[in-house]
Amino acid sequence: MALAKLTALHAHLDASKLVASEKLDSWAEDARLIPSQQNRGNGLLIGEFEYQAIFVIEGFTGAAELLMAQVCAWLVGFDAVRDDQQLEPPSIDIDMVDEKTADVEMKISFREDIEITEDDDGPITLHGKTYSVANLISDVVDTVGVGNDQAAPTDQPYTRED
C-alpha cells in the first residue's frame, strides 16, 4: 500500500525512543506513479509508487551510530527488495546545533506495489471487470516434478531448500 514503508519506518524510529515523538517528523516528496499490468495469479500488480521518504529529527542528542543502525536494521528486515529495485542508498544531512545536539534529515527512496484483486463491488474498473485495492499474498512453489516416470532420473521431484 502507498506510503506503508514510510509509516512503518516512522513507527519504528518512534518506538526506539531515540528522540521524543514530537521531535520526529516524516513525509514523502518527489513521488512517481509507475503504471504496469502484471498478473500475480490472485490479482494484478497495477503499478508501483516510488517516492523519497524524508525523516527529520530535531534536537538529536543520542549516538549517531545507534540511529543509523536502527534505520539499517529496519531496511534489512522490512525492505529486502531494495537491491532488486536498484534504489539509491539513504542519504543523511546533519546540522550541528551545538556540541551535543544536531538536527538530522534522512532521505530514503522507497518503491511500493499497488495491487488489485477482482471484486464485484470494487471501485476500480479495468477491461470490463471491477477490482479493489489489496495486498496480494504470493504462493511460493517449493516442490516441482517433471515427467511421470519416477524411476527416470529426469523425472525425480525437486524440492527447494530454504
Short mmCIF file of C-alpha atoms in Angstrom, two decimals:
data_model
loop_
_atom_site.label_atom_id
_atom_site.label_comp_id
_atom_site.label_asym_id
_atom_site.label_seq_id
_atom_site.Cartn_x
_atom_site.Cartn_y
_atom_site.Cartn_z
CA MET A 1 0.00 0.00 0.00
CA ALA A 2 1.18 3.50 -0.75
CA LEU A 3 3.29 5.09 2.00
CA ALA A 4 3.28 1.90 4.08
CA LYS A 5 7.07 1.83 4.30
CA LEU A 6 7.29 5.48 5.36
CA THR A 7 4.65 4.90 8.03
CA ALA A 8 6.29 1.71 9.29
CA LEU A 9 9.81 3.18 9.50
CA HIS A 10 8.44 6.27 11.28
CA ALA A 11 6.75 3.99 13.83
CA HIS A 12 9.98 2.00 14.24
CA LEU A 13 12.03 5.14 14.90
CA ASP A 14 9.40 6.46 17.28
CA ALA A 15 9.33 3.16 19.19
CA SER A 16 13.13 3.19 19.50
CA LYS A 17 12.80 6.22 21.83
CA LEU A 18 15.97 7.79 20.42
CA VAL A 19 14.13 11.11 20.45
CA ALA A 20 10.81 12.41 21.75
CA SER A 21 7.87 11.76 19.40
CA GLU A 22 7.25 15.47 18.87
CA LYS A 23 10.85 15.86 17.59
CA LEU A 24 10.36 13.25 14.81
CA ASP A 25 8.61 14.17 11.58
CA SER A 26 8.29 12.44 8.22
CA TRP A 27 6.69 12.98 4.80
CA ALA A 28 7.02 11.98 1.14
CA GLU A 29 8.49 14.02 -1.71
CA ASP A 30 9.23 13.53 -5.41
CA ALA A 31 6.63 10.78 -5.77
CA ARG A 32 6.15 8.95 -9.05
CA LEU A 33 3.39 6.61 -10.11
CA ILE A 34 4.60 3.85 -12.44
CA PRO A 35 1.63 2.11 -14.16
CA SER A 36 2.01 -1.53 -15.14
CA GLN A 37 -0.06 -4.66 -15.54
CA GLN A 38 1.30 -7.93 -14.24
CA ASN A 39 -0.80 -10.97 -13.43
CA ARG A 40 0.01 -12.24 -9.96
CA GLY A 41 -2.34 -15.22 -10.06
CA ASN A 42 -4.72 -13.99 -7.39
CA GLY A 43 -4.76 -10.40 -8.65
CA LEU A 44 -2.82 -7.81 -10.61
CA LEU A 45 0.13 -5.57 -9.96
CA ILE A 46 -1.37 -2.42 -11.45
CA GLY A 47 1.50 -0.09 -10.65
CA GLU A 48 4.28 0.95 -8.36
CA PHE A 49 4.54 4.04 -6.17
CA GLU A 50 8.08 5.39 -5.84
CA TYR A 51 8.93 8.26 -3.51
CA GLN A 52 11.52 9.90 -1.32
CA ALA A 53 10.67 9.49 2.36
CA ILE A 54 12.01 12.36 4.41
CA PHE A 55 12.63 11.85 8.13
CA VAL A 56 13.59 14.82 10.28
CA ILE A 57 14.79 14.57 13.85
CA GLU A 58 15.16 17.88 15.69
CA GLY A 59 17.48 18.20 18.65
CA PHE A 60 19.03 14.74 18.38
CA THR A 61 21.44 14.12 21.27
CA GLY A 62 21.86 10.35 21.04
CA ALA A 63 24.54 8.20 19.46
CA ALA A 64 24.62 8.66 15.68
CA GLU A 65 25.67 5.03 15.21
CA LEU A 66 22.61 3.83 17.08
CA LEU A 67 20.30 5.90 14.89
CA MET A 68 21.98 4.64 11.71
CA ALA A 69 21.88 1.04 12.98
CA GLN A 70 18.14 1.35 13.73
CA VAL A 71 17.48 2.56 10.18
CA CYS A 72 19.69 -0.13 8.63
CA ALA A 73 18.10 -2.86 10.74
CA TRP A 74 14.63 -1.82 9.62
CA LEU A 75 15.66 -1.63 5.95
CA VAL A 76 17.31 -5.06 6.05
CA GLY A 77 14.36 -6.61 7.88
CA PHE A 78 11.45 -4.94 6.10
CA ASP A 79 12.64 -3.67 2.72
CA ALA A 80 14.81 -6.52 1.47
CA VAL A 81 13.86 -5.86 -2.17
CA ARG A 82 15.77 -2.54 -2.23
CA ASP A 83 18.72 -4.04 -4.10
CA ASP A 84 16.46 -5.70 -6.68
CA GLN A 85 14.69 -2.37 -7.17
CA GLN A 86 18.07 -0.62 -7.56
CA LEU A 87 17.14 2.12 -5.10
CA GLU A 88 19.74 4.63 -4.01
CA PRO A 89 21.15 4.21 -0.51
CA PRO A 90 19.74 6.55 2.13
CA SER A 91 21.32 9.98 2.46
CA ILE A 92 21.74 11.82 5.75
CA ASP A 93 22.26 15.54 6.41
CA ILE A 94 23.39 16.52 9.88
CA ASP A 95 23.30 20.13 11.09
CA MET A 96 25.09 20.62 14.40
CA VAL A 97 23.12 22.93 16.69
CA ASP A 98 25.77 22.84 19.42
CA GLU A 99 28.48 20.42 20.60
CA LYS A 100 25.97 17.75 21.68
CA THR A 101 22.85 18.45 19.63
CA ALA A 102 22.08 18.00 15.92
CA ASP A 103 19.18 18.27 13.55
CA VAL A 104 19.14 15.19 11.33
CA GLU A 105 17.44 14.78 7.95
CA MET A 106 17.35 11.40 6.23
CA LYS A 107 16.15 10.80 2.67
CA ILE A 108 15.24 7.22 1.83
CA SER A 109 13.89 6.05 -1.53
CA PHE A 110 11.04 3.57 -1.39
CA ARG A 111 9.04 1.73 -4.05
CA GLU A 112 5.77 0.04 -3.14
CA ASP A 113 3.50 -2.20 -5.20
CA ILE A 114 -0.08 -1.20 -5.93
CA GLU A 115 -2.06 -4.42 -6.25
CA ILE A 116 -5.69 -5.08 -7.06
CA THR A 117 -7.92 -8.12 -6.92
CA GLU A 118 -11.24 -8.85 -8.64
CA ASP A 119 -14.22 -7.69 -6.62
CA ASP A 120 -17.80 -7.48 -7.92
CA ASP A 121 -18.34 -4.38 -5.76
CA GLY A 122 -14.89 -2.88 -6.32
CA PRO A 123 -14.44 0.79 -7.24
CA ILE A 124 -11.77 0.18 -9.94
CA THR A 125 -12.77 -0.79 -13.48
CA LEU A 126 -10.24 -2.37 -15.85
CA HIS A 127 -11.00 -4.26 -19.07
CA GLY A 128 -14.68 -4.61 -18.12
CA LYS A 129 -14.01 -6.10 -14.67
CA THR A 130 -14.15 -4.44 -11.27
CA TYR A 131 -11.37 -4.58 -8.69
CA SER A 132 -10.44 -3.42 -5.19
CA VAL A 133 -7.02 -2.47 -3.85
CA ALA A 134 -5.48 -5.41 -1.97
CA ASN A 135 -2.24 -6.74 -0.55
CA LEU A 136 -1.73 -9.92 -2.54
CA ILE A 137 -0.06 -12.91 -0.93
CA SER A 138 2.27 -14.78 -3.26
CA ASP A 139 2.43 -18.54 -3.08
CA VAL A 140 5.97 -19.85 -3.48
CA VAL A 141 6.36 -23.26 -5.06
CA ASP A 142 8.86 -25.38 -3.17
CA THR A 143 8.40 -28.75 -4.91
CA VAL A 144 8.13 -29.46 -8.61
CA GLY A 145 8.11 -32.68 -10.61
CA VAL A 146 8.96 -33.16 -14.27
CA GLY A 147 7.56 -36.07 -16.28
CA ASN A 148 5.58 -39.02 -15.00
CA ASP A 149 8.16 -41.81 -14.58
CA GLN A 150 9.66 -41.50 -11.08
CA ALA A 151 12.20 -44.21 -11.96
CA ALA A 152 13.79 -41.94 -14.61
CA PRO A 153 16.47 -39.59 -13.18
CA THR A 154 14.97 -36.60 -15.02
CA ASP A 155 11.53 -37.23 -13.54
CA GLN A 156 12.55 -37.09 -9.87
CA PRO A 157 10.79 -34.34 -7.87
CA TYR A 158 12.88 -31.35 -6.92
CA THR A 159 12.41 -29.70 -3.53
CA ARG A 160 13.80 -26.25 -2.87
CA GLU A 161 15.69 -25.91 0.38
CA ASP A 162 15.43 -22.56 2.17
#
